[in-house]
Amino acid sequence: MTDHVYSVSEIVGSSPGTIDDAIRNALERAGRTLRHLDWFEATQIRGQLNEDGSIAYYQVMLKVGFRLES
């Protein structure tokens, strides 16, 4: 087994739907730019409320790890 070295970046995904959608939006977009994405960690969850108190959208801050190329 080879040793891997990772770089870690922080990204924020958002969605008016669900927390899961916010995570998936962030990872899908990061995957278009970063190669070798291997893991993620949700570090913050927050959102915005409408005037009536209902949820307008979710934001999830993620740390994403990607393997550095040799």
C-alpha positions as a printed NumPy array, in Angstrom:
array([[  0.   ,   0.   ,   0.   ],
       [  1.348,   3.409,  -0.91 ],
       [  1.411,   6.366,   1.44 ],
       [ -0.951,   9.197,   0.568],
       [ -0.551,  12.891,   1.264],
       [ -3.685,  15.012,   1.353],
       [ -4.489,  18.658,   1.011],
       [ -7.558,  20.012,   2.812],
       [ -9.798,  22.826,   1.595],
       [-12.875,  24.398,   3.143],
       [-15.958,  24.918,   1.007],
       [-19.556,  25.934,   1.71 ],
       [-22.547,  24.388,  -0.031],
       [-26.063,  25.758,   0.083],
       [-29.535,  24.587,  -0.841],
       [-33.121,  25.648,  -0.197],
       [-33.992,  21.935,   0.07 ],
       [-32.091,  19.943,   2.688],
       [-28.759,  19.729,   4.465],
       [-28.004,  16.666,   2.34 ],
       [-28.652,  18.689,  -0.827],
       [-26.286,  21.421,   0.392],
       [-23.535,  18.839,   0.976],
       [-24.102,  17.206,  -2.404],
       [-24.083,  20.601,  -4.186],
       [-20.743,  21.48 ,  -2.588],
       [-19.12 ,  18.132,  -3.38 ],
       [-20.435,  18.04 ,  -6.951],
       [-19.037,  21.504,  -7.64 ],
       [-15.695,  20.779,  -5.939],
       [-15.408,  17.591,  -7.992],
       [-15.408,  19.653, -11.187],
       [-12.234,  21.448, -10.066],
       [-10.393,  19.122,  -7.686],
       [ -9.12 ,  15.658,  -8.558],
       [ -8.807,  12.711,  -6.185],
       [-11.427,  13.85 ,  -3.668],
       [-11.421,  11.154,  -0.996],
       [-13.308,  12.429,   2.055],
       [-15.298,  15.247,   3.588],
       [-16.171,  16.454,   7.064],
       [-19.131,  18.719,   7.856],
       [-17.812,  21.353,  10.271],
       [-20.715,  23.829,  10.44 ],
       [-24.4  ,  23.812,   9.619],
       [-26.394,  27.005,   9.456],
       [-29.273,  28.493,   7.538],
       [-31.427,  31.479,   6.87 ],
       [-35.027,  31.909,   7.902],
       [-37.88 ,  33.554,   6.042],
       [-39.892,  36.278,   7.778],
       [-42.508,  33.698,   8.788],
       [-39.84 ,  31.585,  10.519],
       [-39.692,  28.862,   7.876],
       [-36.32 ,  27.764,   6.512],
       [-35.198,  29.701,   3.436],
       [-32.011,  27.702,   2.829],
       [-29.285,  25.649,   4.458],
       [-25.53 ,  26.259,   4.385],
       [-23.023,  23.546,   5.267],
       [-19.296,  24.211,   5.681],
       [-17.181,  21.242,   4.673],
       [-13.553,  20.296,   4.859],
       [-12.673,  18.225,   1.797],
       [ -9.553,  16.114,   1.484],
       [ -7.947,  15.318,  -1.826],
       [ -4.844,  13.261,  -2.54 ],
       [ -1.868,  15.125,  -3.911],
       [ -0.447,  13.694,  -7.107],
       [  3.043,  12.235,  -7.099]])
